[in-house]
Amino acid sequence: MIGEAADLADEAGFDAVTLSAVARRLGVQTPSLYSHIRDHAALLDGITALALAELADRAAVAIAGRAGRVALHSFADVHRAYSQESPGRWQSLQRRAGAAAVESIAARNFVALTNAVLLGYDLPQGERVHATRLIGSTINGFLTLERIGSFDHSEPAPEASWRKTLDALDSLLLAWPTDSQNRTHR
């Protein structure tokens, strides 16, 4: 059922995923879904967990044996490809997820992969959460703007900006400020 809901999200958009739409797709009455899923929120969280698992599987392959800039580019490129190939699933990752999705094995695996990318940079343990947030907001911000067509009105093509963005992100991670550096700039 979650797979069908995810396919619907890819075809019609994440906002089109309702219990009644999934029931129609499966050829059943909406009430029969409740024996499999608690409610609409649980259905959406199921899509999110599925998307996290798929993205984590791809990212694991992409970053295996890589470090630093190459791992970062590979990790980000997986996100970009996933957003283009599975737009509804990707969109499910751009919302506040419920506890079931956040606590899923897929989410833990995805966090571990993000941490693996960060191992290529000399970041203090306490700074990794900030770096993780920076990576996520940079990747997802760019992909959101690309998806809604914000880059369609000017040259160069988004691909050139994507590469520059990832190179800048790599440079920033390499030059990550320490707490003592932060204090001297205040």
Coordinates of C-alpha atoms in Angstrom, one line a residue:
M1 CA 0.0 0.0 0.0
I2 CA 2.8 2.4 0.8
G3 CA 4.5 1.7 -2.5
E4 CA 1.2 2.5 -4.3
A5 CA 0.9 5.7 -2.4
A6 CA 4.5 6.6 -3.2
D7 CA 3.8 5.9 -6.9
L8 CA 0.8 8.1 -6.7
A9 CA 2.9 10.9 -5.2
D10 CA 5.4 10.6 -8.0
E11 CA 2.7 10.7 -10.7
A12 CA 0.3 13.3 -9.3
G13 CA 2.3 15.1 -6.6
F14 CA 2.7 14.5 -2.9
D15 CA -0.3 16.7 -2.0
A16 CA -2.5 14.3 -4.1
V17 CA -1.9 11.4 -1.7
T18 CA -5.1 10.9 0.3
L19 CA -6.5 7.7 1.7
S20 CA -9.4 7.8 -0.8
A21 CA -7.0 8.3 -3.7
V22 CA -4.9 5.4 -2.6
A23 CA -8.0 3.2 -2.1
R24 CA -9.2 4.1 -5.6
R25 CA -5.8 3.1 -7.0
L26 CA -6.0 -0.2 -5.1
G27 CA -9.6 -0.8 -6.1
V28 CA -10.9 -1.0 -2.5
Q29 CA -13.1 1.0 -0.3
T30 CA -11.3 3.7 1.9
P31 CA -12.4 2.1 5.2
S32 CA -10.6 -1.1 4.3
L33 CA -7.3 0.8 4.4
Y34 CA -7.7 1.3 8.1
S35 CA -6.9 -2.3 8.8
H36 CA -3.4 -1.6 7.3
I37 CA -2.7 2.0 8.3
R38 CA -3.7 4.2 11.2
D39 CA -4.5 7.4 9.4
H40 CA -3.5 9.8 6.7
A41 CA -0.5 11.0 8.7
A42 CA 0.8 7.4 9.0
L43 CA 0.4 7.0 5.2
L44 CA 2.5 10.1 4.6
D45 CA 5.1 8.9 7.1
G46 CA 5.2 5.6 5.3
I47 CA 6.1 7.3 2.1
T48 CA 8.7 9.3 3.9
A49 CA 10.3 6.2 5.4
L50 CA 10.2 4.5 2.0
A51 CA 11.9 7.5 0.4
L52 CA 14.5 7.6 3.1
A53 CA 15.3 3.9 2.6
E54 CA 15.5 4.3 -1.2
L55 CA 17.7 7.4 -0.9
A56 CA 19.9 5.7 1.7
D57 CA 20.4 2.7 -0.5
R58 CA 21.5 4.9 -3.4
A59 CA 23.7 7.0 -1.2
A60 CA 25.4 4.0 0.3
V61 CA 26.4 2.8 -3.1
A62 CA 27.4 6.3 -4.3
I63 CA 29.7 7.1 -1.4
A64 CA 31.3 3.7 -0.8
G65 CA 35.0 4.0 -0.8
R66 CA 34.9 7.8 -1.3
A67 CA 35.8 10.6 1.0
G68 CA 35.8 14.4 1.1
R69 CA 34.8 16.3 -2.0
V70 CA 34.1 13.2 -4.0
A71 CA 31.9 11.7 -1.3
L72 CA 30.1 15.0 -0.9
H73 CA 29.4 15.4 -4.6
S74 CA 28.3 11.8 -4.9
F75 CA 26.0 12.2 -1.9
A76 CA 24.5 15.4 -3.3
D77 CA 24.2 14.0 -6.8
V78 CA 22.1 11.0 -5.5
H79 CA 19.7 13.5 -3.9
R80 CA 19.4 15.4 -7.2
A81 CA 18.8 12.3 -9.3
Y82 CA 16.2 11.1 -6.8
S83 CA 14.4 14.4 -6.8
Q84 CA 14.2 14.2 -10.6
E85 CA 13.3 10.5 -10.9
S86 CA 10.9 10.3 -7.9
P87 CA 9.6 13.8 -7.4
G88 CA 6.7 12.8 -5.1
R89 CA 8.8 10.6 -2.9
W90 CA 11.5 13.4 -2.7
Q91 CA 8.8 15.9 -1.8
S92 CA 7.8 13.7 1.1
L93 CA 11.3 14.3 2.5
Q94 CA 10.6 18.1 2.5
R95 CA 8.1 18.1 5.3
R96 CA 8.1 17.7 9.1
A97 CA 8.0 13.9 9.5
G98 CA 6.1 12.1 12.2
A99 CA 7.9 10.1 14.9
A100 CA 7.5 6.8 13.1
A101 CA 9.5 8.1 10.1
V102 CA 12.0 9.9 12.2
E103 CA 12.7 6.9 14.3
S104 CA 12.7 4.4 11.4
I105 CA 15.7 2.3 10.5
A106 CA 15.8 4.1 7.2
A107 CA 16.2 7.4 9.0
R108 CA 19.0 6.0 11.2
N109 CA 20.8 4.7 8.1
F110 CA 20.5 8.0 6.3
V111 CA 22.0 9.8 9.3
A112 CA 24.8 7.3 9.4
L113 CA 25.5 8.0 5.7
T114 CA 25.5 11.7 6.2
N115 CA 28.0 11.2 9.1
A116 CA 30.1 9.1 6.8
V117 CA 30.4 12.0 4.3
L118 CA 31.4 14.3 7.2
L119 CA 34.2 11.9 8.2
G120 CA 36.1 13.3 5.2
Y121 CA 36.3 16.7 6.9
D122 CA 38.1 17.6 10.1
L123 CA 35.1 18.6 12.0
P124 CA 34.9 18.5 15.8
Q125 CA 32.1 16.1 17.0
G126 CA 30.1 19.0 18.4
E127 CA 30.1 20.8 15.0
R128 CA 28.7 17.9 12.9
V129 CA 25.1 18.7 13.6
H130 CA 25.7 22.2 12.2
A131 CA 27.5 20.8 9.2
T132 CA 24.7 18.3 8.6
R133 CA 22.1 21.0 8.7
L134 CA 24.2 23.1 6.3
I135 CA 24.5 20.2 3.8
G136 CA 20.8 19.4 4.0
S137 CA 19.6 23.0 3.6
T138 CA 22.0 23.6 0.7
I139 CA 21.1 20.5 -1.2
N140 CA 17.3 20.7 -0.5
G141 CA 17.2 24.4 -1.0
F142 CA 18.9 24.2 -4.4
L143 CA 16.7 21.2 -5.5
T144 CA 13.5 23.0 -4.4
L145 CA 14.4 26.1 -6.4
E146 CA 15.4 24.0 -9.4
R147 CA 12.1 21.9 -9.1
I148 CA 9.9 25.0 -9.1
G149 CA 11.7 26.5 -12.1
S150 CA 13.6 29.3 -10.4
F151 CA 16.7 28.8 -12.5
D152 CA 14.8 28.6 -15.8
H153 CA 15.1 32.3 -16.6
S154 CA 18.8 32.8 -16.8
E155 CA 22.1 31.3 -18.0
P156 CA 24.1 29.3 -17.2
A157 CA 22.2 26.1 -16.9
P158 CA 21.5 24.9 -13.4
E159 CA 24.1 22.1 -13.7
A160 CA 26.9 24.7 -13.7
S161 CA 25.5 26.3 -10.5
W162 CA 25.0 22.9 -8.9
R163 CA 28.7 22.1 -9.4
K164 CA 29.8 25.5 -8.1
T165 CA 27.4 25.2 -5.1
L166 CA 28.9 21.8 -4.2
D167 CA 32.5 23.0 -4.6
A168 CA 31.7 26.0 -2.3
L169 CA 30.1 23.7 0.2
D170 CA 33.2 21.5 0.1
S171 CA 35.4 24.6 0.7
L172 CA 33.3 25.7 3.6
L173 CA 33.5 22.3 5.2
L174 CA 37.2 22.2 4.8
A175 CA 37.5 25.7 6.4
W176 CA 34.9 25.1 9.2
P177 CA 35.4 27.6 12.0
T178 CA 36.2 26.4 15.4
D179 CA 34.6 27.9 18.6
S180 CA 37.7 30.0 19.2
Q181 CA 37.5 31.4 15.7
N182 CA 33.8 32.2 16.2
R183 CA 34.6 34.2 19.4
T184 CA 37.2 36.4 17.7
H185 CA 34.8 37.5 15.0
R186 CA 32.0 38.7 17.3

